[in-house]
CSV table of C-alpha atoms in Angstrom, one decimal:
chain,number,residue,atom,x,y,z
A,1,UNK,CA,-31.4,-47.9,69.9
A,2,UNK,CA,-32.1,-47.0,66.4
A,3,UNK,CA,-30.2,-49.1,63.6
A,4,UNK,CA,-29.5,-46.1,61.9
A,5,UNK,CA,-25.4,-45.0,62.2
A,6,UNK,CA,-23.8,-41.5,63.4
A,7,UNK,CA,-21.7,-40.9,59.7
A,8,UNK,CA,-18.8,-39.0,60.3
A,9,UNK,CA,-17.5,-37.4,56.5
A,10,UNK,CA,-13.6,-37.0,57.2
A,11,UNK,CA,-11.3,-39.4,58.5
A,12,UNK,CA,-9.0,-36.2,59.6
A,13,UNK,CA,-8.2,-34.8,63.4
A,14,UNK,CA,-11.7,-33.5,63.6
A,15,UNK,CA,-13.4,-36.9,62.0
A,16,UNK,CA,-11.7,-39.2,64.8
A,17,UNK,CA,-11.8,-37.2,67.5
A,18,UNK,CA,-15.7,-36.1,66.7
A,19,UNK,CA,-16.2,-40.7,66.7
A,20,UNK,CA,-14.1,-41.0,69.7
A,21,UNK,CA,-16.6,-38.1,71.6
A,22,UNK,CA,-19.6,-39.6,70.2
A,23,UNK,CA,-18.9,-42.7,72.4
A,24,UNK,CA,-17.9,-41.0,74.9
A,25,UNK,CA,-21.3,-38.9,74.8
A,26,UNK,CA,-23.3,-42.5,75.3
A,27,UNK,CA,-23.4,-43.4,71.2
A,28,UNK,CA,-24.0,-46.9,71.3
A,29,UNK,CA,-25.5,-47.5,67.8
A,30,UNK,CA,-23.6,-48.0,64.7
A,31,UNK,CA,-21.0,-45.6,63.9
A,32,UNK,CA,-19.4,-44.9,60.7
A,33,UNK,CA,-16.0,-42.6,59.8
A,34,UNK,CA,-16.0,-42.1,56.1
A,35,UNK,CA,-12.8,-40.7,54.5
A,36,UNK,CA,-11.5,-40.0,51.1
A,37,UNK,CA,-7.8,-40.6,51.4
A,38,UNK,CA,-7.0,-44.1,51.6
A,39,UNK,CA,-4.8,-43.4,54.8
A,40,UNK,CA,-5.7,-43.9,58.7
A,41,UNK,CA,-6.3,-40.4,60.4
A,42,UNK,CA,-3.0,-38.2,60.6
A,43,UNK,CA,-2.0,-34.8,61.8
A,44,UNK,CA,-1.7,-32.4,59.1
A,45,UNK,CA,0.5,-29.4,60.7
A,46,UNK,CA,3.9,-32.1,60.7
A,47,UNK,CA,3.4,-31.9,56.9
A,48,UNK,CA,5.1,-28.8,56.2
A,49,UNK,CA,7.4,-29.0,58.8
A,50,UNK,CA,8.8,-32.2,60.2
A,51,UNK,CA,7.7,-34.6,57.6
A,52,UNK,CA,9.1,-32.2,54.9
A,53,UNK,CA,11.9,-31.7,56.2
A,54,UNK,CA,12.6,-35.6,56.5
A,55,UNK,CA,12.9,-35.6,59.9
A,56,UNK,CA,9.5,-37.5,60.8
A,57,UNK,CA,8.3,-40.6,58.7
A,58,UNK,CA,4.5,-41.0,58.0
A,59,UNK,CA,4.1,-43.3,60.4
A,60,UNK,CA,4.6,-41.1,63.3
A,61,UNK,CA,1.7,-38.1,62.1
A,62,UNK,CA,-0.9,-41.2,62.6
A,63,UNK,CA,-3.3,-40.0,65.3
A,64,UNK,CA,-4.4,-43.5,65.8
A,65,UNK,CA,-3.1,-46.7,65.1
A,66,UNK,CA,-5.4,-49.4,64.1
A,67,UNK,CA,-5.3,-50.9,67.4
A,68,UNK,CA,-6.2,-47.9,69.0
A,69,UNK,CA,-9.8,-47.6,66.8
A,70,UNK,CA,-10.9,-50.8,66.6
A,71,UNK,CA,-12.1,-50.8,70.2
A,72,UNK,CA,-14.4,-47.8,68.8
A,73,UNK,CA,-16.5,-50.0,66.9
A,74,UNK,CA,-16.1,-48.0,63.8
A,75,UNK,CA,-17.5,-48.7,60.1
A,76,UNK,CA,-14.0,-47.6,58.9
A,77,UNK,CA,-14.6,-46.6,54.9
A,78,UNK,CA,-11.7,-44.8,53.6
A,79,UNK,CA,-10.8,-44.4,50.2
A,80,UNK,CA,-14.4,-43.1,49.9
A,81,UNK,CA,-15.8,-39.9,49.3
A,82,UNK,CA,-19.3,-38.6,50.1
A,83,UNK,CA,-20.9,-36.8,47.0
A,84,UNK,CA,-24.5,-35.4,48.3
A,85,UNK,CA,-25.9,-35.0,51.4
A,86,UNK,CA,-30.2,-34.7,51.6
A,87,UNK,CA,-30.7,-32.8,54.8
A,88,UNK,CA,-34.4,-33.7,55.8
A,89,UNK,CA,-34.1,-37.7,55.4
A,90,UNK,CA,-30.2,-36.9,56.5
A,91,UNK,CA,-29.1,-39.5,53.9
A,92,UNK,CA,-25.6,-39.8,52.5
A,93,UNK,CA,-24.9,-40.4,48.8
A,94,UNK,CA,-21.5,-41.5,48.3
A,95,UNK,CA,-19.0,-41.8,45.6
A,96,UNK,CA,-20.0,-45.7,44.7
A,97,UNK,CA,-23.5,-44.7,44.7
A,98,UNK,CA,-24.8,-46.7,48.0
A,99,UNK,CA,-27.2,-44.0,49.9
A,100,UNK,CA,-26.9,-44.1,54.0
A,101,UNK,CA,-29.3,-43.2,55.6
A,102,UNK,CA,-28.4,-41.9,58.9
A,103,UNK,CA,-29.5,-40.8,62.5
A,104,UNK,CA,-27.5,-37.9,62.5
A,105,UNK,CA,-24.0,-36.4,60.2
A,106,UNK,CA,-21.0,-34.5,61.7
A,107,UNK,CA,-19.2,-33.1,58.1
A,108,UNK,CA,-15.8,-32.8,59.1
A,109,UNK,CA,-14.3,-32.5,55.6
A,110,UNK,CA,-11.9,-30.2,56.0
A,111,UNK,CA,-10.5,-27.4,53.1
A,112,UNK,CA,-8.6,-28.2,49.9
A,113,UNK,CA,-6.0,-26.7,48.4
A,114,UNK,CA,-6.6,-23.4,46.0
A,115,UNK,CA,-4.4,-24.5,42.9
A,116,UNK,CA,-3.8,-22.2,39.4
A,117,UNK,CA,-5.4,-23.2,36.2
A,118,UNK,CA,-2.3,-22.1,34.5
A,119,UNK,CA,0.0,-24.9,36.4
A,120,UNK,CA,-2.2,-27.3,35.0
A,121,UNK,CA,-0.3,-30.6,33.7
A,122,UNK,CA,3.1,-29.3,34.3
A,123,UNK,CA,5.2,-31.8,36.1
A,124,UNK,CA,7.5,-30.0,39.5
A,125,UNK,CA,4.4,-27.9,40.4
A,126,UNK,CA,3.1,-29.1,43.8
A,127,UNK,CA,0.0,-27.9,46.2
A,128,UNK,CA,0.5,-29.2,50.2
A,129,UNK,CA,-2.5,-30.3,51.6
A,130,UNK,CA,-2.8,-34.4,52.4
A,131,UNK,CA,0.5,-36.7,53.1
A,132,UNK,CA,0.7,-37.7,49.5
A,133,UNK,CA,1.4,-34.1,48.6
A,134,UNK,CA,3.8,-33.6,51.3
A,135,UNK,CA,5.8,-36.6,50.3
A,136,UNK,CA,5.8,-36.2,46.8
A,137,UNK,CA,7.4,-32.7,47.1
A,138,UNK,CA,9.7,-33.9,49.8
A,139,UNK,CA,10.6,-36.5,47.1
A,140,UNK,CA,11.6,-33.8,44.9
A,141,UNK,CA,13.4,-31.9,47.7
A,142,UNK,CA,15.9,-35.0,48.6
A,143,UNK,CA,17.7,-35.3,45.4
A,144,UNK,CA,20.1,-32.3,46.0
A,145,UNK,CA,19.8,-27.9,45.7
A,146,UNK,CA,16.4,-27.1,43.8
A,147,UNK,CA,15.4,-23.8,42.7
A,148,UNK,CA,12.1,-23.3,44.6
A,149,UNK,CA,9.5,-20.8,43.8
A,150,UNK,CA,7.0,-20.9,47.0
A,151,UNK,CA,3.9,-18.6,45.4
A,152,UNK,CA,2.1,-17.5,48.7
A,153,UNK,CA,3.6,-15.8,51.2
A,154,UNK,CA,1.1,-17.0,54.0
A,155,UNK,CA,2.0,-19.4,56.9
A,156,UNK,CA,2.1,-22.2,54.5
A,157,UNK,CA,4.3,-20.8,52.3
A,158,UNK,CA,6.9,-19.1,55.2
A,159,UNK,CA,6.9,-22.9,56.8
A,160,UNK,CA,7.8,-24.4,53.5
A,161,UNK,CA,10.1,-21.7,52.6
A,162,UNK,CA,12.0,-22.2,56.3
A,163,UNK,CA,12.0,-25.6,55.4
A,164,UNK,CA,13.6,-25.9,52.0
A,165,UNK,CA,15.8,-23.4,52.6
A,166,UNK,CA,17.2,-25.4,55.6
A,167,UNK,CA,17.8,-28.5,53.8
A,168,UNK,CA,19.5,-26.4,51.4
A,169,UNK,CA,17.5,-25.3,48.5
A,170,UNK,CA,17.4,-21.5,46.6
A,171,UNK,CA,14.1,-20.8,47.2
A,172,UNK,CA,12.3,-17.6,46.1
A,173,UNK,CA,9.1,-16.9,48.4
A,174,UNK,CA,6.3,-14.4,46.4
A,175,UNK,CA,3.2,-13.0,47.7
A,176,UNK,CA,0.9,-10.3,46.4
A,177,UNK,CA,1.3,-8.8,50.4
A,178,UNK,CA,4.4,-7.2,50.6
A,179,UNK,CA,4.8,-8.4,54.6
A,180,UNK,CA,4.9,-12.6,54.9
A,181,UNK,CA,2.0,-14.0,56.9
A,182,UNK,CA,0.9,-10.2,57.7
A,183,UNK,CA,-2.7,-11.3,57.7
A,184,UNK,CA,-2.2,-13.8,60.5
A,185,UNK,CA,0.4,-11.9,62.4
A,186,UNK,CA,0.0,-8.3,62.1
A,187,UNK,CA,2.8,-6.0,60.3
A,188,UNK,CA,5.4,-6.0,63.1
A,189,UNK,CA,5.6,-9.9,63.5
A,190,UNK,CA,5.3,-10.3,60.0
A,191,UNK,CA,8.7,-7.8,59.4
A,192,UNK,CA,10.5,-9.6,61.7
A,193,UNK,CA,9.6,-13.1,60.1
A,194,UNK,CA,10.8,-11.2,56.9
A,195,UNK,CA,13.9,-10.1,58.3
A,196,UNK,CA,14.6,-13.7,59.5
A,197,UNK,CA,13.9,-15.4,56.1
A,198,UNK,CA,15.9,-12.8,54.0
A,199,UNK,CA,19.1,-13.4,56.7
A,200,UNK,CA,18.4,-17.3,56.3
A,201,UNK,CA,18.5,-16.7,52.9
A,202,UNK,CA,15.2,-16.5,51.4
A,203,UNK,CA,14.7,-14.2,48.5
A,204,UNK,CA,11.5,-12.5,49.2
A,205,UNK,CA,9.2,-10.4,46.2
A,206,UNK,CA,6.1,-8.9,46.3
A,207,UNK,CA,4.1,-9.5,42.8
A,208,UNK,CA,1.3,-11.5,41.1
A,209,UNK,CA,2.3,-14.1,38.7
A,210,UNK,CA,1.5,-13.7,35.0
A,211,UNK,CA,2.0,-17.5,34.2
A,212,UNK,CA,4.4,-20.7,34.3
A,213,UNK,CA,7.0,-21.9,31.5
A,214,UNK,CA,8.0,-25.4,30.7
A,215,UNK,CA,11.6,-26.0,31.0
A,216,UNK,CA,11.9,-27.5,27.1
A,217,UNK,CA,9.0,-29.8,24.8
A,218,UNK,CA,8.6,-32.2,27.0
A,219,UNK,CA,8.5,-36.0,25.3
A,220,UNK,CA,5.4,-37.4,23.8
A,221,UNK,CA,3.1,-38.5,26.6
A,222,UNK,CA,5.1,-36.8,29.3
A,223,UNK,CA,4.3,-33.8,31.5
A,224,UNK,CA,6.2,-30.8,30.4
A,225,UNK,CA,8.1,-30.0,33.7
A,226,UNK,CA,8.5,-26.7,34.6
A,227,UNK,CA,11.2,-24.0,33.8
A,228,UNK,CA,10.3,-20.6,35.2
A,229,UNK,CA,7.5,-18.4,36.6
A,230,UNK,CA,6.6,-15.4,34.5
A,231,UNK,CA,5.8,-12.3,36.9
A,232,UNK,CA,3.1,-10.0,36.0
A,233,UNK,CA,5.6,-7.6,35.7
A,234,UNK,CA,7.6,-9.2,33.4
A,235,UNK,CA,10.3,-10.9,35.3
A,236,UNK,CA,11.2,-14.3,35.5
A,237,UNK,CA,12.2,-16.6,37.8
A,238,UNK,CA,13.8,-19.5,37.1
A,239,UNK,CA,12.8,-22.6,38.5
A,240,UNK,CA,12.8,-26.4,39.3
A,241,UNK,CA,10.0,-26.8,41.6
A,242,UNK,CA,7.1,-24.3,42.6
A,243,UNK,CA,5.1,-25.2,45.3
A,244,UNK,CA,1.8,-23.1,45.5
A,245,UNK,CA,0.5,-22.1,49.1
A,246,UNK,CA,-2.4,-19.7,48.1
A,247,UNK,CA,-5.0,-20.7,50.7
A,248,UNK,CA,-7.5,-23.1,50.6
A,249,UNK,CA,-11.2,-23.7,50.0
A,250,UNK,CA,-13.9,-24.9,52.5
A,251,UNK,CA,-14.6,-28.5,51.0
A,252,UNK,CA,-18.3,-27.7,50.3
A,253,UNK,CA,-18.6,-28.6,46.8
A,254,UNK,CA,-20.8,-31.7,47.6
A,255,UNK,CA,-23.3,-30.2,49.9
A,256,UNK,CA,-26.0,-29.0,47.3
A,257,UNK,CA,-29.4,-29.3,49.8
A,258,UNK,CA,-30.4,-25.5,49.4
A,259,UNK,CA,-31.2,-26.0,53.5
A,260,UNK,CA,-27.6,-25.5,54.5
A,261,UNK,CA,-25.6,-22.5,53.9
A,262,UNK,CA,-22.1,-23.1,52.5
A,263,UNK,CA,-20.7,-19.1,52.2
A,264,UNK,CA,-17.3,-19.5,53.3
A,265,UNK,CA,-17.7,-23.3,55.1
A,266,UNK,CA,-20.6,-24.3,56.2
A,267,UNK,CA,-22.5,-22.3,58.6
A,268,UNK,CA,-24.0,-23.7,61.9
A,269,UNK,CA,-25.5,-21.8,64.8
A,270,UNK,CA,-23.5,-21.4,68.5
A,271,UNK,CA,-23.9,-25.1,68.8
A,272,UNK,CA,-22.1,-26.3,65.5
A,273,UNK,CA,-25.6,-27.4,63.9
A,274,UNK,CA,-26.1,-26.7,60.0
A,275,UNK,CA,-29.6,-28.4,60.7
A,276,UNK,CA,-31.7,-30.6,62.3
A,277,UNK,CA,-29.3,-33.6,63.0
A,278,UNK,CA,-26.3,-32.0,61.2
A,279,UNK,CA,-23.1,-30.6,62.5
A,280,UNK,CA,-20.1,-29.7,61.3
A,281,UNK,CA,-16.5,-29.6,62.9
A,282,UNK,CA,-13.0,-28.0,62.2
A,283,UNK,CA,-11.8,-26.1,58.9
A,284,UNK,CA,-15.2,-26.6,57.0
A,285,UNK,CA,-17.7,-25.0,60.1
A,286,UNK,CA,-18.5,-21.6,60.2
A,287,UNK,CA,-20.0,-20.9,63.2
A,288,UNK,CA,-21.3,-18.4,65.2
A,289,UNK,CA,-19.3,-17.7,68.7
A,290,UNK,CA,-21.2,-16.4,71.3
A,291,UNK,CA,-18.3,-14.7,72.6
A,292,UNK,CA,-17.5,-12.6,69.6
A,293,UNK,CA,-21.0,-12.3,68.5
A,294,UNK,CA,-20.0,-13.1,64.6
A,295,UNK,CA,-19.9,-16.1,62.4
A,296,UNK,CA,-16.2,-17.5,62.4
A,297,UNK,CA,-14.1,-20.3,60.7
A,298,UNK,CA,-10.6,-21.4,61.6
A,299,UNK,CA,-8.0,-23.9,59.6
A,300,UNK,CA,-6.1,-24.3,63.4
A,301,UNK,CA,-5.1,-27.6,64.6
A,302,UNK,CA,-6.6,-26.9,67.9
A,303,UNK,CA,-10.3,-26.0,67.2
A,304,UNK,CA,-10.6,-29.3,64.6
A,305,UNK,CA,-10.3,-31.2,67.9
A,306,UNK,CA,-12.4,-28.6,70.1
A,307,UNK,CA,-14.9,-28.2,68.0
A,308,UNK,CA,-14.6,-32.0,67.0
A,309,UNK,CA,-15.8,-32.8,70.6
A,310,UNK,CA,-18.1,-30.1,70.9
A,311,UNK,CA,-20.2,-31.3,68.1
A,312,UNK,CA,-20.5,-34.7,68.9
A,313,UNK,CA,-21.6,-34.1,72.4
A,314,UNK,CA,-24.1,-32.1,70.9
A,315,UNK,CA,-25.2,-33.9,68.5
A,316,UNK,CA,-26.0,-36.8,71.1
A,317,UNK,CA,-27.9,-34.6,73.1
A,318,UNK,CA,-30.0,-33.7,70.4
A,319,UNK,CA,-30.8,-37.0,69.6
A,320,UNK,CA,-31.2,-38.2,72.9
A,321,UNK,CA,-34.1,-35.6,73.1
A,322,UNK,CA,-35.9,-36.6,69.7
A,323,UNK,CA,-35.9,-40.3,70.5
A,324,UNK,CA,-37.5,-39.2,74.5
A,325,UNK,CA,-39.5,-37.3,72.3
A,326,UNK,CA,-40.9,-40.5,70.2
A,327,UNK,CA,-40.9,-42.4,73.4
A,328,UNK,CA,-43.2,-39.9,75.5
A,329,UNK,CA,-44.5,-37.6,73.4
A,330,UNK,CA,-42.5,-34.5,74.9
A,331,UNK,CA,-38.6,-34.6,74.7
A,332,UNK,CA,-37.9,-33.4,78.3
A,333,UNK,CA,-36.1,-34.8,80.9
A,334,UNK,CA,-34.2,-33.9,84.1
A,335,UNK,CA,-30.7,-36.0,83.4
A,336,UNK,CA,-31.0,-35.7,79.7
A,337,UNK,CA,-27.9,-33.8,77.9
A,338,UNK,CA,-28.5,-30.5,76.8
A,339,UNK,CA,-25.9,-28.7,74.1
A,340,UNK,CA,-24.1,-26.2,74.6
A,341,UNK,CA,-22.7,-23.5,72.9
A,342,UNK,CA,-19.3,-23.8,71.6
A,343,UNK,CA,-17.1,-20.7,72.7
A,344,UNK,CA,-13.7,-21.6,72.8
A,345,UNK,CA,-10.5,-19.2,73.0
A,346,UNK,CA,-9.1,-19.9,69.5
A,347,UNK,CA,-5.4,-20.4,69.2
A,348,UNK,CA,-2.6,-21.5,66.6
A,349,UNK,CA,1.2,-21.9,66.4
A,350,UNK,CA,3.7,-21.4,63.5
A,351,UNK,CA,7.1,-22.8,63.9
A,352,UNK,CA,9.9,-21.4,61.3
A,353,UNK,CA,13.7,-21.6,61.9
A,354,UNK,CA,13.2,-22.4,65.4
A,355,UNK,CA,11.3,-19.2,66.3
A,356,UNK,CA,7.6,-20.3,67.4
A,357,UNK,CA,4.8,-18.0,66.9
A,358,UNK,CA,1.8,-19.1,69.4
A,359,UNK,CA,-1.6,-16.6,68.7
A,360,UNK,CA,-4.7,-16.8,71.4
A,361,UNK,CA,-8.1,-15.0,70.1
A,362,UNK,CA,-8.4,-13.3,67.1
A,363,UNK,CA,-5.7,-11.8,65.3
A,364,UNK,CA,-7.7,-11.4,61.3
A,365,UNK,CA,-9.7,-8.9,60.8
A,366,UNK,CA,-8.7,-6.6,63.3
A,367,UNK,CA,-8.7,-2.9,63.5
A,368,UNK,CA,-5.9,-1.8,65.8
A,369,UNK,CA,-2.6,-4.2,66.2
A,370,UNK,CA,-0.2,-2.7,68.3
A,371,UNK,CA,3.5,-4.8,68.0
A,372,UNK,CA,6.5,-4.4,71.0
A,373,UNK,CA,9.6,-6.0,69.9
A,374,UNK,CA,11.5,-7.5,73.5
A,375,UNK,CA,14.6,-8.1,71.5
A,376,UNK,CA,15.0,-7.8,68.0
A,377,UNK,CA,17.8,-10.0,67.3
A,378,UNK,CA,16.3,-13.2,69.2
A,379,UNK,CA,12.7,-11.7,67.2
A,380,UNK,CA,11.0,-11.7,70.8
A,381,UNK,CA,8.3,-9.9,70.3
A,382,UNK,CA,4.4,-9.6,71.3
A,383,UNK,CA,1.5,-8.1,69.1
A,384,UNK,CA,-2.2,-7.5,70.3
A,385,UNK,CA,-4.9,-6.7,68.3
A,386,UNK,CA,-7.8,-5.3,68.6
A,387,UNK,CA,-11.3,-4.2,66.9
A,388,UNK,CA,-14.0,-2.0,67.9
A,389,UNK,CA,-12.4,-0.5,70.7
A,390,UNK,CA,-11.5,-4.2,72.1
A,391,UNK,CA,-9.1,-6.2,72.7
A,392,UNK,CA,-9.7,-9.7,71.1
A,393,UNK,CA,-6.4,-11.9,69.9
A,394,UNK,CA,-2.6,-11.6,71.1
A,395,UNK,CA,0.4,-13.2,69.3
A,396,UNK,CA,3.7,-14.0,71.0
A,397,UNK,CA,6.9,-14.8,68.9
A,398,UNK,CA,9.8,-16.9,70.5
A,399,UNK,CA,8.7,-16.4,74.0
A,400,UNK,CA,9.0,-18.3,76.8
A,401,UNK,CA,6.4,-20.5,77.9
A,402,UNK,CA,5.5,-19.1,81.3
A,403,UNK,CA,4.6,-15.8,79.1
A,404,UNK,CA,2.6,-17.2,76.5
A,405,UNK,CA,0.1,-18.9,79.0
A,406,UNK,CA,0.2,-15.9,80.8
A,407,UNK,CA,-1.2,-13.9,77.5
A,408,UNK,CA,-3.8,-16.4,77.2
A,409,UNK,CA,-5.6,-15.1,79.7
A,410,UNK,CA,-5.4,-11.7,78.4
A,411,UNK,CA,-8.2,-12.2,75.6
A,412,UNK,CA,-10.0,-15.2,76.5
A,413,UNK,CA,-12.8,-12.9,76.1
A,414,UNK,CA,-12.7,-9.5,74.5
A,415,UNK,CA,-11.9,-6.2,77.0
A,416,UNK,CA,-11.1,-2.8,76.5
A,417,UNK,CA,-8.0,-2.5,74.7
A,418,UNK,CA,-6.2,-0.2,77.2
A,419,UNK,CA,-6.4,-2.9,80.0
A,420,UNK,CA,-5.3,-5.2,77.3
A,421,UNK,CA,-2.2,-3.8,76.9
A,422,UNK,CA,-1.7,-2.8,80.3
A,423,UNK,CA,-1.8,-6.6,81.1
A,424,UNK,CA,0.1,-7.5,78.3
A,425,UNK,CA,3.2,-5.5,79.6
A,426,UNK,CA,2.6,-7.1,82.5
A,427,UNK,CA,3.2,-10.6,81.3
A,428,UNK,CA,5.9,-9.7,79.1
A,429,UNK,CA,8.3,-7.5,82.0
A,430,UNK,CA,7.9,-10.0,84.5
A,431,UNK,CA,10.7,-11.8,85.7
């Protein structure tokens, strides 16, 4: 067994469950999970939900205790951050300068959060991305009503919207789309969503914003805090806190070897390989799925474990066939692993005022969406969506959950929209 270590970059849901799978695969050699917070892995969706709203403690988003990885045999290195990657010798560079060279990388890094140049140094603006953000704005939320202007009206800023506004807060919620979440939900989910925010109590606006005002001067050597957000149509809306949920951006910054492609993540083929050796898993991997037949990338809970595991097992069989290679001259074997594509039904869930949104497939991007409302009040409703003539994600809001896994089956691979629907009425009329 070669001396040289499987690196892991990000200690997130993808980066532990991608270590755990490469034991499982048959990885005996060293192993090392390199992350640049200083915390052991946690789950991220709790932070604009539970953990925000006070109701879970940090503790409980850990995905593993410490007990739980040391068995692993991990080279645990948080508080680290990789800075360069050379994809032919596969050798790390990383942030204290020591270079790794490895026997194979699985960048799990993840996205960061997009932020405004113009919010710059002002003290009550906040981003939510890691468990330090999250608790520092739920710092800010716990010391009575704030005025809170949420800027992005996406599922970010519609769960952290619900959120504030429950624990009590005025909060304004602004997106350039004039439908919250429209681009994950479709127009008839996302005007329902609207309709419950607005009779929770949620101001919604549609608008751009023009810039951000300091409350007063602030004192010498403090952070001006902020006052108001100037719209770019001239309005103004005061505030005490302003949390900015305008998406994110593929952590790709440090991968500079012109032999991997990083437009929009970094792209793999079918089996989650940037290269020879190199995979990618979860929010960062843009890969192409057999099934769809198009390069895809998803910031869901659900695929940064998938595609976590897929990767690793992959990754081991590749490796396991260089080093038969070096041993015999020819690679091949009858119980060596072989990869396999990674094709998995994509899903995520929202969860706002107690109304949970669950989506299977493909719901961006699409062509055709096609909403029925069950019952408007209780906001049951069901959208499917489609593109080029097929039917390829469906989206259920506060349904039970004999329906949902029913709709699963719907689009767990694209077919003509017409039976689509027929099959969705089917699911959502039965007793």
């Amino acid at each position: 067994m070669t001396a040289r270590p499987i690196a892991v970059v990000g200690a997130s849901a993808a980066g532990i469950t991608a270590a755990e799978a490469l034991r499982r695969a048959g990885w005996e050699g060293p192993l090392t999970l390199i992350g640049d917070e200083p915390h052991l892995p946690y789950d991220r969706p709790p932070l604009s939900k539970q953990l925000l709203h006070g109701a879970w403690e940090p503790e409980r988003l850990l995905l593993r205790s410490k007990e739980q990885i040391d068995p692993l045999g991990l080279e645990l290195r948080l508080g680290t951050r990789a800075t360069g990657l050379d994809v032919a010798t596969r050798t790390l560079t990383l942030d204290d300068g020591e270079r790794l060279a490895c026997a194979g990388v699985i960048i799990a890094t993840g996205v960061a959060a997009r932020t405004l140049p113009a919010a710059d140094g002002l003290a009550g603006v906040f981003t939510l991305r890691t468990l330090d953000d999250a608790l520092a704005l739920r710092d800010r939320l716990s010391g009575g009503a704030r005025r809170l202007v949420v800027v992005g009206n996406g599922v970010l800023g519609c769960e952290a919207a619900a959120v504030a506004r429950e624990l009590g807060h005025d909060v304004t919620l602004i997106g350039r789309q004039p439908v919250p979440m429209v681009a994950a939900v479709g127009p008839g989910i996302g005007e329902l969503l609207a309709e419950e925010h607005t009779a929770r109590g949620v101001r919604l606006l549609t608008g751009e914003v023009a810039e951000f005002e300091a409350a007063s001067d602030p004192a010498p050597g403090a952070p001006a805090q902020i006052g108001g957000v100037r719209l770019a149509d001239g309005s103004r809306l005061p505030a005490d806190l302003v949390l900015l949920a305008i998406g994110s951006e593929p952590a790709v910054g440090w991968l500079a070897d012109p032999a991997l492609d990083t437009t929009d993540g970094l792209g793999c083929d079918a089996y989650c390989a940037a290269a020879p050796g190199i995979y990618a898993a979860g929010d960062v991997a843009r890969w192409e799925h057999p099934l769809h037949g198009r390069p895809l990338r998803f910031e869901h809970r659900m695929n940064a474990t998938e595609q976590a595991m897929a990767a690793a097992r992959n990754l081991v069989a590749e490796l396991t066939a260089e080093r038969a290679a070096e041993d015999d001259g020819t690679g091949e074997g009858a119980e060596r692993p072989e990869r396999r594509p990674f094709a998995p039904v994509p899903y995520f869930w929202s969860d706002q005022y107690g109304l949970k949104l669950q989506a299977y497939g493909l719901t961006a991007g699409a062509d055709q969406v096609e909403t029925t409302v069950l019952e408007h009040d209780a906001r049951r409703a069901v959208a499917l969506f489609g593109r080029d003539g097929l039917a390829v994600g469906v989206l259920a809001c506060a349904l039970p959950p004999r329906q949902i896994r029913a709709l699963r089956a719907v689009v767990a691979t694209p077919v003509p929209w017409e039976e689509a629907r027929e099959r969705v009425r089917e699911a959502t009329t039965a007793g």
